[in-house]
Coordinates of C-alpha atoms in Angstrom, one line a residue:
M203 CA 136.7 114.8 122.8
A204 CA 136.8 111.3 123.7
R205 CA 138.5 108.4 121.4
Q206 CA 135.5 106.6 121.2
E207 CA 133.6 109.6 120.1
R208 CA 135.9 111.0 117.4
A209 CA 135.9 107.0 115.8
E210 CA 132.2 107.1 115.6
Q211 CA 132.1 110.3 114.3
T212 CA 134.6 109.2 111.7
R213 CA 132.7 106.4 110.7
N214 CA 129.4 108.5 110.4
A215 CA 131.2 110.5 108.3
I216 CA 132.5 107.8 105.9
L217 CA 129.3 105.9 105.7
E218 CA 127.3 110.0 105.1
A219 CA 130.0 110.1 102.1
A220 CA 129.8 106.7 100.7
A221 CA 125.7 107.1 100.7
S222 CA 126.0 110.0 98.9
R223 CA 128.3 108.7 96.1
F224 CA 126.4 105.1 96.2
D225 CA 123.2 107.0 95.7
A226 CA 124.7 109.4 92.8
V227 CA 126.6 106.9 91.3
G228 CA 125.9 103.5 92.1
F229 CA 128.3 101.0 93.5
L230 CA 130.3 100.5 90.4
G231 CA 130.6 104.4 89.3
A232 CA 131.4 105.2 92.9
S233 CA 135.2 105.3 94.1
L234 CA 137.3 105.2 97.4
S235 CA 139.2 108.3 96.6
E236 CA 135.7 110.1 95.8
I237 CA 134.5 108.9 99.1
L238 CA 137.4 109.7 100.8
A239 CA 137.6 113.4 99.7
E240 CA 133.8 114.0 100.4
A241 CA 134.6 112.8 103.9
G242 CA 137.5 114.7 104.4
V243 CA 139.3 111.8 106.2
T244 CA 142.3 109.5 105.5
K245 CA 142.8 106.1 103.6
G246 CA 143.7 104.7 107.1
A247 CA 141.2 106.1 108.5
L248 CA 138.4 104.5 106.3
Y249 CA 140.4 100.9 106.5
F250 CA 140.0 101.0 110.3
H251 CA 136.6 101.0 110.0
F252 CA 135.9 99.3 106.8
K253 CA 138.0 96.8 105.2
S254 CA 136.6 97.2 101.4
K255 CA 133.9 99.0 99.3
E256 CA 132.2 95.8 99.4
D257 CA 131.7 96.2 103.3
L258 CA 130.8 99.9 103.2
A259 CA 128.1 98.6 100.9
D260 CA 126.9 95.9 103.3
A261 CA 127.1 98.3 106.4
L262 CA 124.6 101.0 104.6
I263 CA 122.2 98.1 103.2
D264 CA 121.8 97.7 107.1
E265 CA 120.6 101.4 106.9
Q266 CA 116.9 100.5 105.1
F267 CA 115.9 98.9 108.6
T268 CA 116.5 101.6 110.6
V269 CA 112.7 102.1 109.8
W270 CA 111.7 99.6 112.0
D271 CA 112.8 101.3 115.0
P272 CA 109.8 103.0 115.9
L273 CA 107.4 99.8 115.4
A274 CA 109.8 97.7 117.4
A275 CA 108.0 98.0 120.6
T276 CA 104.6 97.4 119.3
E277 CA 102.4 94.9 121.3
S278 CA 100.2 93.6 118.7
P279 CA 101.8 93.6 115.3
G280 CA 99.6 93.0 112.5
L281 CA 98.3 94.5 108.8
Q282 CA 98.8 98.1 110.1
T283 CA 102.5 97.3 111.4
V284 CA 103.3 96.3 107.9
I285 CA 101.7 99.6 106.3
D286 CA 103.3 101.8 108.7
L287 CA 106.6 99.8 107.6
T288 CA 106.4 100.7 103.7
Q289 CA 105.1 104.6 104.6
G290 CA 108.1 104.8 107.3
M291 CA 110.5 103.6 104.1
A292 CA 108.6 105.7 101.4
A293 CA 109.3 109.0 103.7
S294 CA 113.0 107.7 104.6
L295 CA 113.6 107.2 100.8
Q296 CA 112.4 111.2 100.5
S297 CA 114.9 112.3 103.4
D298 CA 117.9 110.0 104.2
V299 CA 120.4 109.4 101.8
R300 CA 121.7 106.5 103.5
V301 CA 118.3 104.7 102.9
R302 CA 118.3 105.4 98.9
A303 CA 122.1 104.4 98.9
S304 CA 120.8 101.3 101.0
I305 CA 118.1 100.8 98.2
R306 CA 120.0 101.4 95.2
L307 CA 122.6 98.9 96.4
V308 CA 120.1 96.2 96.8
V309 CA 118.5 97.0 93.9
E310 CA 122.0 96.5 92.0
Q311 CA 122.9 93.3 94.1
G312 CA 125.6 91.2 92.0
S313 CA 127.6 94.7 91.5
F314 CA 129.6 93.4 94.5
I315 CA 130.7 90.4 96.0
A316 CA 127.9 89.8 98.6
P317 CA 125.0 89.6 97.1
A318 CA 122.2 91.6 98.9
G319 CA 119.5 89.2 98.0
T320 CA 118.9 88.3 101.9
A321 CA 117.6 92.1 102.8
Y322 CA 114.5 91.1 100.4
K323 CA 113.9 88.1 102.5
R324 CA 114.6 90.0 105.6
W325 CA 111.9 92.6 104.6
I326 CA 109.3 89.1 103.2
D327 CA 110.6 87.7 106.6
T328 CA 109.2 90.5 108.8
I329 CA 106.1 91.2 106.9
H330 CA 104.7 87.8 106.6
G331 CA 105.5 87.7 110.8
C332 CA 102.8 90.9 110.9
L333 CA 100.4 88.9 108.3
L334 CA 100.2 85.8 110.4
A335 CA 99.3 88.2 112.8
A336 CA 96.6 89.8 111.4
K337 CA 95.3 86.7 109.8
A338 CA 95.1 85.2 113.3
A339 CA 93.2 88.4 114.5
G340 CA 90.6 87.9 111.1
D341 CA 92.0 91.2 109.6
L342 CA 92.7 88.9 106.4
R343 CA 90.2 87.1 104.6
K344 CA 90.3 83.4 105.1
E345 CA 91.7 82.7 101.6
V346 CA 94.5 84.9 102.0
N347 CA 98.0 82.8 101.9
A348 CA 100.1 85.3 104.4
Y349 CA 103.4 84.4 102.5
D350 CA 102.4 85.1 99.3
L351 CA 100.8 88.3 100.7
A352 CA 104.0 89.2 101.9
V353 CA 105.9 88.5 98.8
Y354 CA 103.9 90.6 96.8
V355 CA 103.6 93.9 99.1
Q356 CA 107.5 93.5 99.2
A357 CA 107.5 93.2 95.2
S358 CA 105.1 96.2 94.9
F359 CA 106.9 98.6 97.0
T360 CA 109.9 98.1 95.1
G361 CA 108.5 98.8 91.7
I362 CA 106.1 101.7 92.8
Q363 CA 109.6 103.5 94.4
L364 CA 111.7 102.4 91.6
S365 CA 108.8 104.0 89.1
S366 CA 108.6 106.7 91.6
Q367 CA 112.2 107.7 91.4
V368 CA 112.4 107.6 87.9
L369 CA 109.1 109.6 87.0
T370 CA 109.4 112.4 90.2
G371 CA 112.3 111.6 92.0
R372 CA 110.2 110.0 94.6
A373 CA 107.9 113.4 95.1
D374 CA 105.3 111.3 95.0
L375 CA 106.0 108.1 96.8
L376 CA 103.9 108.6 99.6
E377 CA 100.5 109.2 97.4
R378 CA 102.0 106.2 95.2
T379 CA 102.1 103.7 98.6
T380 CA 98.8 104.8 99.7
F381 CA 97.2 104.0 96.5
M382 CA 98.8 100.7 96.5
W383 CA 97.6 99.9 99.7
N384 CA 94.1 100.9 98.9
T385 CA 94.1 98.6 96.2
I386 CA 95.7 95.9 98.5
L387 CA 93.3 96.6 101.3
S388 CA 90.1 96.4 99.5
S389 CA 90.9 92.8 98.2
V390 CA 92.3 91.1 101.5
V391 CA 90.5 92.8 104.3
P392 CA 87.0 91.6 105.1
P393 CA 84.9 94.7 104.8
R394 CA 83.2 94.5 108.2
R395 CA 87.3 95.3 109.1
A396 CA 88.3 98.0 106.2
H397 CA 88.3 100.8 108.3
R398 CA 90.1 99.6 111.0
F399 CA 93.1 100.6 108.8
A400 CA 95.1 103.6 107.8
P401 CA 96.3 103.6 104.0
E402 CA 98.2 106.6 104.6
G403 CA 100.1 104.9 107.7
T404 CA 99.7 106.3 111.3
A405 CA 102.1 108.5 113.2
R406 CA 104.7 105.7 114.0
A407 CA 105.2 105.3 110.7
T408 CA 107.1 108.4 110.1
A409 CA 108.4 109.0 113.8
A410 CA 111.7 108.2 112.9
V411 CA 112.6 110.5 110.0

């Protein structure tokens, strides 16, 4: 096995173990010794790839944005793109420990040196761009402010996934996200265009899950 391939496998093992611990007990509850034991690597191997526990957390926070990958080639982003992003995130939260750890780390921002507030802004900016395109296409009512709606969507999904985690271990998250979109769509989309959108998401939403 090539050295580069072994290094990548080691890095992935460390990230997987860190995600498992962060998802289970949070940033403050997870210790490097537990992460090392679960990954089956030495301290030297860990520090070769990551300078600190904070560095590990930062790397995992980026994992949540992998749900964008199937939609990156979308020729005409718009409102359905935003729906698919949230449904893709919901599916990833059910199946991917790295994404779950990433979201927990963002929610716990301030628990480590580099606050994760930029993750919220990154989501808002992405959603905002899609909603601006949707408004230009006539898919949003004229009185709807695209930025305000982007903030609302991000905040609503964050609240829904947290309550779903507490109440059902996220077992109902896809259904809760669909309900969220049924409610939002009825308020922001012109009635003549309502048939264009699938609140449950399209096949692209879970393509990478």
